[in-house]
Amino acid sequence: MTHIGIVGAGAGAAAAAFTVDGALPDADVTVFEKSGGLCGRAATRRHGELTYDYGANYLKADDERVVELITETLDDEGLVDVAEPVHVFDADGEVSPGREADEHKWSYRRGLTQIAKRLFGRTDATVHRRTRIETVRRVGDRWEVDDADGATRGPFDALLLNPPAPQTAALLRDAEWDSPVREALVDAVGDVPYRTVWTAVLRYPFSLDVPYYGLVNTDKEHAIGWISREECKPGHVPEGESLLVVQANHEWSVERYDADPAENVAALADHAAEIVGDDRLADPAWTDHQGWRYAQPEAGVAHGPIDSARREGLYLLGDWVAGEGRLHAALANGLDVGERVASV
Ligand SMILES: Cc1cc2nc3c(=O)[nH]c(=O)nc-3n(C[C@H](O)[C@H](O)[C@H](O)COP(=O)(O)OP(=O)(O)OC[C@H]3O[C@@H](n4cnc5c(N)ncnc54)[C@H](O)[C@@H]3O)c2cc1C
Protein backbone atom coordinates (compact mmCIF):
# COMPACT_ATOMS: atom_id res chain seq x y z
CA MET A 1 0.00 0.00 0.00
CA THR A 2 1.22 3.51 -0.83
CA HIS A 3 1.38 5.94 2.10
CA ILE A 4 0.90 9.61 1.31
CA GLY A 5 1.41 12.40 3.87
CA ILE A 6 -0.01 15.90 3.32
CA VAL A 7 0.92 18.95 5.44
CA GLY A 8 -1.91 21.53 5.38
CA ALA A 9 -5.58 21.09 4.52
CA GLY A 10 -6.04 24.04 2.14
CA ALA A 11 -8.04 23.85 -1.09
CA GLY A 12 -4.95 22.66 -2.97
CA ALA A 13 -4.37 19.81 -0.54
CA ALA A 14 -8.05 18.83 -0.66
CA ALA A 15 -8.01 18.65 -4.47
CA ALA A 16 -4.79 16.61 -4.40
CA ALA A 17 -6.17 14.18 -1.78
CA PHE A 18 -9.36 13.80 -3.81
CA THR A 19 -7.41 13.00 -6.99
CA VAL A 20 -5.02 10.56 -5.31
CA ASP A 21 -7.86 8.79 -3.55
CA GLY A 22 -9.76 8.42 -6.84
CA ALA A 23 -6.75 7.13 -8.79
CA LEU A 24 -5.24 4.94 -6.05
CA PRO A 25 -8.13 3.66 -3.93
CA ASP A 26 -5.71 1.54 -1.87
CA ALA A 27 -3.44 4.47 -1.00
CA ASP A 28 -3.38 5.53 2.62
CA VAL A 29 -3.64 9.34 2.76
CA THR A 30 -2.95 11.21 6.02
CA VAL A 31 -3.39 14.98 6.34
CA PHE A 32 -2.01 17.25 9.10
CA GLU A 33 -3.66 20.66 9.56
CA LYS A 34 -2.44 23.09 12.19
CA SER A 35 -5.77 24.92 12.59
CA GLY A 36 -9.15 23.63 13.69
CA GLY A 37 -10.71 24.06 10.23
CA LEU A 38 -10.37 22.96 6.63
CA CYS A 39 -9.78 25.04 3.48
CA GLY A 40 -7.09 27.41 4.79
CA ARG A 41 -7.36 30.92 3.40
CA ALA A 42 -10.72 30.14 1.79
CA ALA A 43 -12.08 30.61 5.29
CA THR A 44 -15.62 30.74 6.65
CA ARG A 45 -16.86 31.63 10.13
CA ARG A 46 -20.27 31.34 11.69
CA HIS A 47 -21.68 33.64 14.38
CA GLY A 48 -25.32 33.06 15.37
CA GLU A 49 -27.31 33.44 12.15
CA LEU A 50 -24.30 34.81 10.24
CA THR A 51 -22.08 32.85 7.86
CA TYR A 52 -19.24 34.77 6.24
CA ASP A 53 -16.23 34.17 4.03
CA TYR A 54 -13.52 36.34 5.58
CA GLY A 55 -10.52 35.21 3.49
CA ALA A 56 -11.16 34.47 -0.19
CA ASN A 57 -14.40 36.16 -1.23
CA TYR A 58 -15.53 33.80 -3.93
CA LEU A 59 -14.45 31.19 -6.46
CA LYS A 60 -14.14 32.25 -10.11
CA ALA A 61 -14.86 30.07 -13.15
CA ASP A 62 -11.38 30.57 -14.61
CA ASP A 63 -10.28 26.95 -14.86
CA GLU A 64 -12.34 24.40 -16.78
CA ARG A 65 -11.40 21.42 -14.62
CA VAL A 66 -12.24 23.32 -11.47
CA VAL A 67 -15.60 24.35 -12.93
CA GLU A 68 -16.33 20.71 -13.74
CA LEU A 69 -15.22 19.67 -10.25
CA ILE A 70 -17.49 22.20 -8.54
CA THR A 71 -20.56 21.99 -10.76
CA GLU A 72 -20.54 18.34 -11.85
CA THR A 73 -18.28 16.09 -9.82
CA LEU A 74 -19.08 17.44 -6.37
CA ASP A 75 -22.57 17.83 -4.97
CA ASP A 76 -23.66 21.34 -6.00
CA GLU A 77 -26.37 21.58 -3.36
CA GLY A 78 -26.03 24.90 -1.56
CA LEU A 79 -23.70 26.34 -4.22
CA VAL A 80 -24.53 30.06 -4.58
CA ASP A 81 -23.56 32.50 -7.31
CA VAL A 82 -23.41 36.21 -6.49
CA ALA A 83 -25.36 38.06 -9.18
CA GLU A 84 -24.55 41.67 -8.28
CA PRO A 85 -21.51 43.24 -9.99
CA VAL A 86 -18.19 44.49 -8.63
CA HIS A 87 -17.70 48.24 -8.99
CA VAL A 88 -14.43 50.15 -8.65
CA PHE A 89 -13.20 53.08 -6.55
CA ASP A 90 -10.15 55.30 -6.78
CA ALA A 91 -7.69 56.94 -4.40
CA ASP A 92 -10.36 59.54 -3.44
CA GLY A 93 -12.93 56.84 -2.69
CA GLU A 94 -14.93 57.77 -5.81
CA VAL A 95 -17.09 54.77 -6.84
CA SER A 96 -17.96 53.93 -10.45
CA PRO A 97 -19.13 50.89 -12.38
CA GLY A 98 -16.37 49.49 -14.45
CA ARG A 99 -14.77 46.22 -13.63
CA GLU A 100 -15.29 43.49 -16.18
CA ALA A 101 -17.76 41.09 -14.64
CA ASP A 102 -16.51 37.71 -13.45
CA GLU A 103 -18.55 35.02 -15.15
CA HIS A 104 -19.36 33.43 -11.79
CA LYS A 105 -18.74 34.43 -8.19
CA TRP A 106 -19.33 31.20 -6.31
CA SER A 107 -19.58 30.38 -2.64
CA TYR A 108 -21.87 28.03 -0.71
CA ARG A 109 -24.75 28.77 1.65
CA ARG A 110 -22.47 27.31 4.31
CA GLY A 111 -19.43 29.17 2.98
CA LEU A 112 -16.34 28.49 0.87
CA THR A 113 -14.90 25.94 3.31
CA GLN A 114 -17.47 23.57 1.82
CA ILE A 115 -15.03 23.02 -1.05
CA ALA A 116 -12.40 21.30 1.10
CA LYS A 117 -15.05 19.64 3.27
CA ARG A 118 -16.75 18.11 0.23
CA LEU A 119 -13.45 17.06 -1.39
CA PHE A 120 -12.04 15.41 1.75
CA GLY A 121 -15.50 13.99 2.45
CA ARG A 122 -15.28 12.00 -0.79
CA THR A 123 -12.00 10.34 0.28
CA ASP A 124 -10.82 7.87 2.89
CA ALA A 125 -8.11 10.32 3.96
CA THR A 126 -7.49 10.70 7.68
CA VAL A 127 -7.36 14.39 8.58
CA HIS A 128 -5.64 15.34 11.86
CA ARG A 129 -6.71 18.87 12.78
CA ARG A 130 -4.86 21.05 15.31
CA THR A 131 -1.68 19.23 14.31
CA ARG A 132 1.15 21.53 13.35
CA ILE A 133 4.06 19.90 11.57
CA GLU A 134 7.41 21.25 12.72
CA THR A 135 9.98 18.88 11.23
CA VAL A 136 10.28 17.11 7.90
CA ARG A 137 12.75 14.23 7.64
CA ARG A 138 14.03 12.00 4.85
CA VAL A 139 14.55 8.43 6.06
CA GLY A 140 15.96 6.17 3.33
CA ASP A 141 13.70 6.80 0.35
CA ARG A 142 10.67 7.74 2.45
CA TRP A 143 9.54 10.74 4.51
CA GLU A 144 8.59 11.33 8.13
CA VAL A 145 7.23 14.39 9.89
CA ASP A 146 7.20 15.44 13.55
CA ASP A 147 4.26 17.36 14.96
CA ALA A 148 4.40 20.12 17.60
CA ASP A 149 3.88 17.55 20.39
CA GLY A 150 7.01 15.72 19.24
CA ALA A 151 5.16 12.73 17.76
CA THR A 152 6.69 11.26 14.59
CA ARG A 153 4.24 10.44 11.79
CA GLY A 154 4.91 8.33 8.74
CA PRO A 155 6.82 6.96 6.96
CA PHE A 156 5.32 8.21 3.71
CA ASP A 157 6.25 7.26 0.15
CA ALA A 158 5.31 10.77 -0.95
CA LEU A 159 5.04 13.96 1.10
CA LEU A 160 2.96 16.94 -0.06
CA LEU A 161 3.54 20.42 1.44
CA ASN A 162 0.62 22.87 1.07
CA PRO A 163 1.41 25.79 3.48
CA PRO A 164 2.01 29.28 2.00
CA ALA A 165 5.55 29.65 0.59
CA PRO A 166 7.14 31.37 3.65
CA GLN A 167 5.88 28.58 5.94
CA THR A 168 6.92 25.87 3.49
CA ALA A 169 10.36 27.53 3.20
CA ALA A 170 10.74 27.41 7.00
CA LEU A 171 9.91 23.68 7.03
CA LEU A 172 12.40 23.00 4.23
CA ARG A 173 15.11 25.14 5.85
CA ASP A 174 14.95 23.01 9.02
CA ALA A 175 14.34 19.70 7.24
CA GLU A 176 16.54 16.72 8.03
CA TRP A 177 17.22 16.02 4.40
CA ASP A 178 20.60 15.73 2.71
CA SER A 179 20.06 16.57 -0.91
CA PRO A 180 21.75 18.65 -3.60
CA VAL A 181 18.26 20.04 -4.34
CA ARG A 182 17.58 21.49 -0.93
CA GLU A 183 19.41 24.80 -0.99
CA ALA A 184 18.02 25.89 -4.35
CA LEU A 185 14.56 24.79 -3.24
CA VAL A 186 14.71 26.76 0.03
CA ASP A 187 15.90 29.85 -1.90
CA ALA A 188 13.23 29.56 -4.59
CA VAL A 189 10.38 29.01 -2.11
CA GLY A 190 11.68 31.69 0.27
CA ASP A 191 11.77 34.23 -2.56
CA VAL A 192 8.00 34.21 -3.23
CA PRO A 193 6.69 37.68 -2.26
CA TYR A 194 3.39 37.98 -0.36
CA ARG A 195 0.74 40.60 0.18
CA THR A 196 -0.50 41.15 3.75
CA VAL A 197 -4.18 41.90 4.34
CA TRP A 198 -5.95 43.02 7.51
CA THR A 199 -9.69 42.25 7.33
CA ALA A 200 -12.60 43.76 9.28
CA VAL A 201 -16.08 42.19 9.28
CA LEU A 202 -18.85 44.72 10.08
CA ARG A 203 -22.49 43.91 10.89
CA TYR A 204 -25.39 46.37 10.62
CA PRO A 205 -29.08 45.95 11.53
CA PHE A 206 -30.22 47.53 8.24
CA SER A 207 -29.93 46.75 4.55
CA LEU A 208 -27.97 48.82 2.05
CA ASP A 209 -29.53 50.16 -1.11
CA VAL A 210 -26.54 49.93 -3.46
CA PRO A 211 -26.31 48.20 -6.88
CA TYR A 212 -23.06 46.30 -6.27
CA TYR A 213 -21.80 43.24 -4.36
CA GLY A 214 -18.22 44.43 -4.12
CA LEU A 215 -15.97 47.43 -4.54
CA VAL A 216 -12.34 47.12 -5.59
CA ASN A 217 -9.69 49.83 -5.50
CA THR A 218 -8.12 49.61 -8.93
CA ASP A 219 -5.37 52.26 -8.58
CA LYS A 220 -4.16 50.64 -5.32
CA GLU A 221 -3.75 54.12 -3.81
CA HIS A 222 -6.51 53.82 -1.19
CA ALA A 223 -6.01 52.35 2.32
CA ILE A 224 -8.89 49.98 1.48
CA GLY A 225 -8.38 47.38 -1.22
CA TRP A 226 -11.77 45.69 -1.21
CA ILE A 227 -15.27 45.93 0.32
CA SER A 228 -18.00 43.34 -0.21
CA ARG A 229 -21.48 42.54 1.03
CA GLU A 230 -21.94 39.04 2.41
CA GLU A 231 -25.75 39.52 2.24
CA CYS A 232 -25.45 39.03 -1.54
CA LYS A 233 -24.65 35.36 -0.81
CA PRO A 234 -27.91 33.53 -0.05
CA GLY A 235 -27.94 32.03 3.44
CA HIS A 236 -25.16 34.21 4.88
CA VAL A 237 -26.96 37.16 6.49
CA PRO A 238 -30.50 37.48 7.94
CA GLU A 239 -32.99 39.43 5.82
CA GLY A 240 -32.84 43.19 6.38
CA GLU A 241 -29.24 43.20 7.68
CA SER A 242 -25.83 43.91 6.13
CA LEU A 243 -22.43 42.36 6.70
CA LEU A 244 -19.43 44.06 5.12
CA VAL A 245 -16.05 42.42 4.60
CA VAL A 246 -13.48 45.22 4.42
CA GLN A 247 -9.90 44.40 3.40
CA ALA A 248 -7.14 46.96 3.94
CA ASN A 249 -4.37 47.31 1.37
CA HIS A 250 -0.89 45.84 1.86
CA GLU A 251 0.86 48.96 3.20
CA TRP A 252 -1.91 49.76 5.71
CA SER A 253 -2.08 46.10 6.78
CA VAL A 254 1.68 45.80 7.38
CA GLU A 255 1.81 49.07 9.32
CA ARG A 256 -1.20 48.26 11.52
CA TYR A 257 -0.80 44.47 11.75
CA ASP A 258 -0.10 44.43 15.50
CA ALA A 259 -2.08 47.57 16.39
CA ASP A 260 -5.13 47.45 18.67
CA PRO A 261 -7.74 45.48 16.65
CA ALA A 262 -10.59 47.70 17.92
CA GLU A 263 -8.81 50.77 16.53
CA ASN A 264 -8.14 49.04 13.23
CA VAL A 265 -11.78 47.97 12.92
CA ALA A 266 -12.97 51.51 13.73
CA ALA A 267 -10.62 53.00 11.11
CA LEU A 268 -11.79 50.54 8.45
CA ALA A 269 -15.46 51.19 9.32
CA ASP A 270 -14.85 54.95 8.84
CA HIS A 271 -13.30 54.28 5.44
CA ALA A 272 -16.21 52.03 4.45
CA ALA A 273 -18.73 54.74 5.44
CA GLU A 274 -16.92 57.28 3.31
CA ILE A 275 -16.50 55.07 0.24
CA VAL A 276 -20.04 53.65 0.26
CA GLY A 277 -21.39 57.11 1.13
CA ASP A 278 -23.44 56.12 4.18
CA ASP A 279 -22.47 57.62 7.59
CA ARG A 280 -24.27 54.84 9.45
CA LEU A 281 -21.53 52.40 8.38
CA ALA A 282 -19.03 54.07 10.74
CA ASP A 283 -20.92 52.52 13.66
CA PRO A 284 -21.29 48.73 13.20
CA ALA A 285 -23.46 46.77 15.64
CA TRP A 286 -20.99 43.84 15.79
CA THR A 287 -17.54 43.22 14.36
CA ASP A 288 -14.93 40.56 13.74
CA HIS A 289 -11.42 40.77 12.29
CA GLN A 290 -8.51 38.74 10.97
CA GLY A 291 -4.94 39.51 10.02
CA TRP A 292 -3.55 37.57 7.06
CA ARG A 293 0.24 37.90 7.17
CA TYR A 294 0.56 35.74 4.04
CA ALA A 295 -2.67 36.63 2.28
CA GLN A 296 -1.77 36.18 -1.37
CA PRO A 297 1.45 35.48 -3.27
CA GLU A 298 2.34 38.29 -5.66
CA ALA A 299 4.39 36.04 -7.95
CA GLY A 300 4.93 32.36 -8.57
CA VAL A 301 7.90 30.19 -7.62
CA ALA A 302 10.80 29.11 -9.85
CA HIS A 303 9.81 25.66 -11.05
CA GLY A 304 13.22 24.00 -11.56
CA PRO A 305 13.86 23.14 -7.89
CA ILE A 306 10.22 22.10 -7.40
CA ASP A 307 10.48 19.62 -10.27
CA SER A 308 13.74 18.26 -8.84
CA ALA A 309 12.22 17.76 -5.38
CA ARG A 310 9.42 15.74 -6.95
CA ARG A 311 11.96 13.12 -8.03
CA GLU A 312 12.60 12.51 -4.31
CA GLY A 313 8.91 12.13 -3.54
CA LEU A 314 8.47 15.67 -2.19
CA TYR A 315 5.62 17.65 -3.77
CA LEU A 316 4.88 21.34 -3.16
CA LEU A 317 1.43 22.64 -3.95
CA GLY A 318 -0.87 25.61 -3.60
CA ASP A 319 -1.67 28.97 -5.18
CA TRP A 320 1.99 30.08 -5.05
CA VAL A 321 3.05 26.99 -7.03
CA ALA A 322 0.30 27.76 -9.55
CA GLY A 323 1.65 31.32 -9.76
CA GLU A 324 -1.66 33.02 -8.96
CA GLY A 325 -3.04 33.91 -5.53
CA ARG A 326 -6.51 32.61 -6.31
CA LEU A 327 -8.67 29.80 -5.05
CA HIS A 328 -9.30 28.26 -8.49
CA ALA A 329 -5.52 28.28 -9.10
CA ALA A 330 -4.86 26.45 -5.82
CA LEU A 331 -7.53 23.87 -6.69
CA ALA A 332 -6.19 23.38 -10.23
CA ASN A 333 -2.66 22.94 -8.89
CA GLY A 334 -3.93 20.41 -6.35
CA LEU A 335 -5.58 18.40 -9.15
CA ASP A 336 -2.30 18.45 -11.13
CA VAL A 337 -0.15 17.44 -8.19
CA GLY A 338 -2.59 14.69 -7.21
CA GLU A 339 -2.31 13.26 -10.74
CA ARG A 340 1.48 13.35 -10.60
CA VAL A 341 1.56 11.61 -7.22
CA ALA A 342 -0.81 8.92 -8.47
CA SER A 343 1.14 8.32 -11.66
CA VAL A 344 4.47 7.39 -9.98
C1 LIG B 1 -7.89 38.16 2.54
C2 LIG B 1 -7.86 37.24 1.35
C3 LIG B 1 -8.67 37.48 0.25
C4 LIG B 1 -8.66 36.62 -0.85
N1 LIG B 1 -9.53 36.84 -1.89
C5 LIG B 1 -9.62 35.92 -2.87
C6 LIG B 1 -10.66 36.01 -3.84
O1 LIG B 1 -11.53 36.88 -3.77
N2 LIG B 1 -10.68 35.10 -4.84
C7 LIG B 1 -9.78 34.08 -4.91
O2 LIG B 1 -9.87 33.26 -5.83
N3 LIG B 1 -8.82 33.93 -3.96
C8 LIG B 1 -8.72 34.83 -2.96
N4 LIG B 1 -7.78 34.67 -1.98
C9 LIG B 1 -6.75 33.62 -2.14
C10 LIG B 1 -7.24 32.22 -1.77
O3 LIG B 1 -7.78 32.21 -0.48
C11 LIG B 1 -6.03 31.30 -1.87
O4 LIG B 1 -5.44 31.42 -3.15
C12 LIG B 1 -6.34 29.82 -1.64
O5 LIG B 1 -7.26 29.64 -0.60
C13 LIG B 1 -5.01 29.12 -1.34
O6 LIG B 1 -5.18 27.75 -1.10
P1 LIG B 1 -3.91 26.84 -0.83
O7 LIG B 1 -4.36 25.42 -0.88
O8 LIG B 1 -2.81 27.26 -1.73
O9 LIG B 1 -3.34 27.20 0.63
P2 LIG B 1 -3.94 27.61 2.04
O10 LIG B 1 -5.35 27.96 1.96
O11 LIG B 1 -3.00 28.62 2.61
O12 LIG B 1 -3.81 26.25 2.90
C14 LIG B 1 -2.62 25.88 3.56
C15 LIG B 1 -2.97 25.18 4.86
O13 LIG B 1 -1.76 24.77 5.50
C16 LIG B 1 -1.93 24.90 6.89
N5 LIG B 1 -0.59 24.92 7.50
C17 LIG B 1 0.36 25.88 7.40
N6 LIG B 1 1.49 25.51 8.05
C18 LIG B 1 1.23 24.27 8.58
C19 LIG B 1 2.00 23.36 9.37
N7 LIG B 1 3.26 23.63 9.73
N8 LIG B 1 1.44 22.20 9.75
C20 LIG B 1 0.16 21.90 9.38
N9 LIG B 1 -0.62 22.72 8.64
C21 LIG B 1 -0.09 23.90 8.23
C22 LIG B 1 -2.70 26.21 7.03
O14 LIG B 1 -3.35 26.31 8.30
C23 LIG B 1 -3.68 26.10 5.86
O15 LIG B 1 -4.90 25.48 6.25
C24 LIG B 1 -7.79 35.50 -0.85
C25 LIG B 1 -6.99 35.24 0.27
C26 LIG B 1 -7.04 36.09 1.37
C27 LIG B 1 -6.22 35.76 2.59
Coordinates of N, CA, C and O and ligand atoms in Angstrom, one line a residue, residues 7-14 32-35 37-43 54-60 131-134 162-164 167-168 171 197 199 226 247 292 294-297 317-320 324-331, ligand 1:
V7 N 0.9 17.9 4.4 CA 0.9 18.9 5.4 C 0.1 20.1 5.0 O 0.3 20.7 3.9
G8 N -1.0 20.5 5.7 CA -1.9 21.5 5.4 C -3.2 21.0 4.7 O -3.1 20.0 4.0
A9 N -4.3 21.6 5.1 CA -5.6 21.1 4.5 C -6.3 22.2 3.8 O -7.5 22.5 3.9
G10 N -5.5 23.0 3.0 CA -6.0 24.0 2.1 C -6.8 23.4 0.9 O -6.8 22.2 0.8
A11 N -7.3 24.3 0.1 CA -8.0 23.9 -1.1 C -7.1 23.0 -2.0 O -7.6 22.0 -2.6
G12 N -5.9 23.4 -2.1 CA -4.9 22.7 -3.0 C -4.8 21.3 -2.5 O -4.8 20.3 -3.2
A13 N -4.6 21.1 -1.1 CA -4.4 19.8 -0.5 C -5.6 19.0 -0.7 O -5.5 17.7 -1.0
A14 N -6.8 19.6 -0.5 CA -8.1 18.8 -0.7 C -8.2 18.3 -2.1 O -8.6 17.1 -2.3
F32 N -2.3 16.6 7.8 CA -2.0 17.2 9.1 C -2.3 18.7 8.9 O -1.7 19.4 8.1
E33 N -3.2 19.3 9.7 CA -3.7 20.7 9.6 C -3.5 21.3 10.9 O -4.0 20.9 11.9
K34 N -2.7 22.4 10.9 CA -2.4 23.1 12.2 C -3.7 23.8 12.8 O -3.7 23.9 14.0
S35 N -4.6 24.2 12.0 CA -5.8 24.9 12.6 C -6.9 23.9 12.9 O -6.8 22.7 12.6
G37 N -9.8 24.1 11.4 CA -10.7 24.1 10.2 C -10.0 23.6 9.0 O -8.8 23.4 8.9
L38 N -10.9 23.4 7.9 CA -10.4 23.0 6.6 C -10.5 24.1 5.7 O -11.3 25.0 5.8
C39 N -9.7 24.1 4.6 CA -9.8 25.0 3.5 C -8.9 26.3 3.6 O -9.0 27.2 2.8
G40 N -8.1 26.4 4.7 CA -7.1 27.4 4.8 C -7.6 28.8 4.6 O -8.5 29.2 5.3
R41 N -7.0 29.5 3.6 CA -7.4 30.9 3.4 C -8.7 31.1 2.7 O -9.2 32.2 2.6
A42 N -9.3 30.1 2.2 CA -10.7 30.1 1.8 C -11.5 29.8 3.1 O -11.9 28.7 3.3
A43 N -11.7 30.8 3.9 CA -12.1 30.6 5.3 C -13.5 31.1 5.5 O -13.9 32.2 5.0
Y54 N -14.3 35.2 5.2 CA -13.5 36.3 5.6 C -12.1 36.3 5.0 O -11.3 37.2 5.3
G55 N -11.8 35.2 4.2 CA -10.5 35.2 3.5 C -10.9 35.4 2.0 O -11.3 36.5 1.6
A56 N -10.7 34.4 1.2 CA -11.2 34.5 -0.2 C -12.6 34.9 -0.2 O -13.4 34.4 0.6
N57 N -13.0 35.7 -1.2 CA -14.4 36.2 -1.2 C -15.3 35.2 -2.0 O -16.5 35.0 -1.7
Y58 N -14.7 34.7 -3.1 CA -15.5 33.8 -3.9 C -14.6 33.0 -4.9 O -13.4 33.3 -5.0
L59 N -15.2 32.0 -5.5 CA -14.5 31.2 -6.5 C -14.9 31.6 -7.9 O -16.1 31.7 -8.2
K60 N -13.9 31.9 -8.7 CA -14.1 32.2 -10.1 C -14.2 31.0 -11.0 O -13.5 30.0 -10.7
T131 N -2.9 20.0 14.3 CA -1.7 19.2 14.3 C -0.7 20.0 13.4 O -0.7 19.9 12.2
R132 N 0.2 20.7 14.1 CA 1.1 21.5 13.4 C 2.4 20.7 13.1 O 2.9 20.1 14.0
I133 N 2.8 20.6 11.9 CA 4.1 19.9 11.6 C 5.3 20.8 11.7 O 5.2 22.0 11.2
E134 N 6.3 20.4 12.5 CA 7.4 21.2 12.7 C 8.7 20.7 12.1 O 9.6 21.5 11.8
N162 N 1.6 21.9 1.6 CA 0.6 22.9 1.1 C 0.7 24.3 1.7 O 0.0 25.2 1.3
P163 N 1.4 24.5 2.8 CA 1.4 25.8 3.5 C 1.9 26.9 2.5 O 2.6 26.6 1.6
P164 N 1.5 28.2 2.8 CA 2.0 29.3 2.0 C 3.5 29.2 1.9 O 4.2 28.7 2.8
Q167 N 6.0 29.7 4.9 CA 5.9 28.6 5.9 C 6.5 27.3 5.4 O 7.1 26.5 6.1
T168 N 6.3 27.0 4.1 CA 6.9 25.9 3.5 C 8.4 26.0 3.5 O 9.2 25.1 3.8
L171 N 9.9 25.1 6.8 CA 9.9 23.7 7.0 C 11.1 23.1 6.3 O 11.8 22.2 6.8
V197 N -2.8 41.3 4.3 CA -4.2 41.9 4.3 C -4.7 41.8 5.8 O -4.7 40.8 6.4
T199 N -8.3 42.3 7.7 CA -9.7 42.3 7.3 C -10.6 42.6 8.5 O -10.4 42.1 9.6
W226 N -10.6 46.4 -0.8 CA -11.8 45.7 -1.2 C -12.9 45.8 -0.1 O -12.5 45.8 1.1
Q247 N -11.3 44.8 3.4 CA -9.9 44.4 3.4 C -9.0 45.6 3.2 O -9.2 46.3 2.2
W292 N -4.1 38.6 7.9 CA -3.6 37.6 7.1 C -2.1 38.0 6.7 O -1.9 38.8 5.8
Y294 N 0.3 36.2 5.4 CA 0.6 35.7 4.0 C -0.8 35.6 3.3 O -1.3 34.5 3.2
A295 N -1.3 36.7 2.9 CA -2.7 36.6 2.3 C -2.6 36.1 0.9 O -3.3 35.1 0.6
Q296 N -1.8 36.6 0.0 CA -1.8 36.2 -1.4 C -0.4 36.4 -1.9 O 0.3 37.4 -1.8
P297 N 0.2 35.3 -2.6 CA 1.5 35.5 -3.3 C 1.3 36.5 -4.4 O 0.3 36.5 -5.1
L317 N 2.7 22.3 -3.2 CA 1.4 22.6 -4.0 C 0.7 23.8 -3.3 O 0.9 24.0 -2.1
G318 N -0.1 24.5 -4.1 CA -0.9 25.6 -3.6 C -0.9 26.7 -4.6 O -0.4 26.6 -5.7
D319 N -1.5 27.9 -4.2 CA -1.7 29.0 -5.2 C -0.3 29.5 -5.6 O -0.1 29.9 -6.8
W320 N 0.7 29.5 -4.7 CA 2.0 30.1 -5.1 C 2.7 29.2 -6.0 O 3.6 29.7 -6.8
E324 N -0.5 32.1 -9.0 CA -1.7 33.0 -9.0 C -2.3 32.9 -7.6 O -2.8 31.8 -7.3
G325 N -2.5 34.0 -6.9 CA -3.0 33.9 -5.5 C -4.6 33.8 -5.6 O -5.2 34.7 -5.1
R326 N -5.1 32.8 -6.1 CA -6.5 32.6 -6.3 C -6.9 31.2 -6.0 O -6.2 30.2 -6.2
L327 N -8.2 31.1 -5.5 CA -8.7 29.8 -5.1 C -8.7 28.8 -6.2 O -8.4 27.6 -6.0
H328 N -9.2 29.2 -7.4 CA -9.3 28.3 -8.5 C -7.9 27.8 -8.9 O -7.7 26.6 -9.3
A329 N -6.9 28.7 -8.7 CA -5.5 28.3 -9.1 C -5.0 27.2 -8.1 O -4.3 26.3 -8.5
A330 N -5.3 27.4 -6.8 CA -4.9 26.5 -5.8 C -5.5 25.1 -6.1 O -4.9 24.0 -6.0
L331 N -6.8 25.1 -6.4 CA -7.5 23.9 -6.7 C -7.0 23.2 -7.9 O -6.7 22.0 -7.9
Ligands
LIG1 C1 -7.9 38.2 2.5 C2 -7.9 37.2 1.4 C3 -8.7 37.5 0.3 C4 -8.7 36.6 -0.8 N1 -9.5 36.8 -1.9 C5 -9.6 35.9 -2.9 C6 -10.7 36.0 -3.8 O1 -11.5 36.9 -3.8 N2 -10.7 35.1 -4.8 C7 -9.8 34.1 -4.9 O2 -9.9 33.3 -5.8 N3 -8.8 33.9 -4.0 C8 -8.7 34.8 -3.0 N4 -7.8 34.7 -2.0 C9 -6.8 33.6 -2.1 C10 -7.2 32.2 -1.8 O3 -7.8 32.2 -0.5 C11 -6.0 31.3 -1.9 O4 -5.4 31.4 -3.2 C12 -6.3 29.8 -1.6 O5 -7.3 29.6 -0.6 C13 -5.0 29.1 -1.3 O6 -5.2 27.8 -1.1 P1 -3.9 26.8 -0.8 O7 -4.4 25.4 -0.9 O8 -2.8 27.3 -1.7 O9 -3.3 27.2 0.6 P2 -3.9 27.6 2.0 O10 -5.4 28.0 2.0 O11 -3.0 28.6 2.6 O12 -3.8 26.3 2.9 C14 -2.6 25.9 3.6 C15 -3.0 25.2 4.9 O13 -1.8 24.8 5.5 C16 -1.9 24.9 6.9 N5 -0.6 24.9 7.5 C17 0.4 25.9 7.4 N6 1.5 25.5 8.1 C18 1.2 24.3 8.6 C19 2.0 23.4 9.4 N7 3.3 23.6 9.7 N8 1.4 22.2 9.7 C20 0.2 21.9 9.4 N9 -0.6 22.7 8.6 C21 -0.1 23.9 8.2 C22 -2.7 26.2 7.0 O14 -3.3 26.3 8.3 C23 -3.7 26.1 5.9 O15 -4.9 25.5 6.3 C24 -7.8 35.5 -0.9 C25 -7.0 35.2 0.3 C26 -7.0 36.1 1.4 C27 -6.2 35.8 2.6

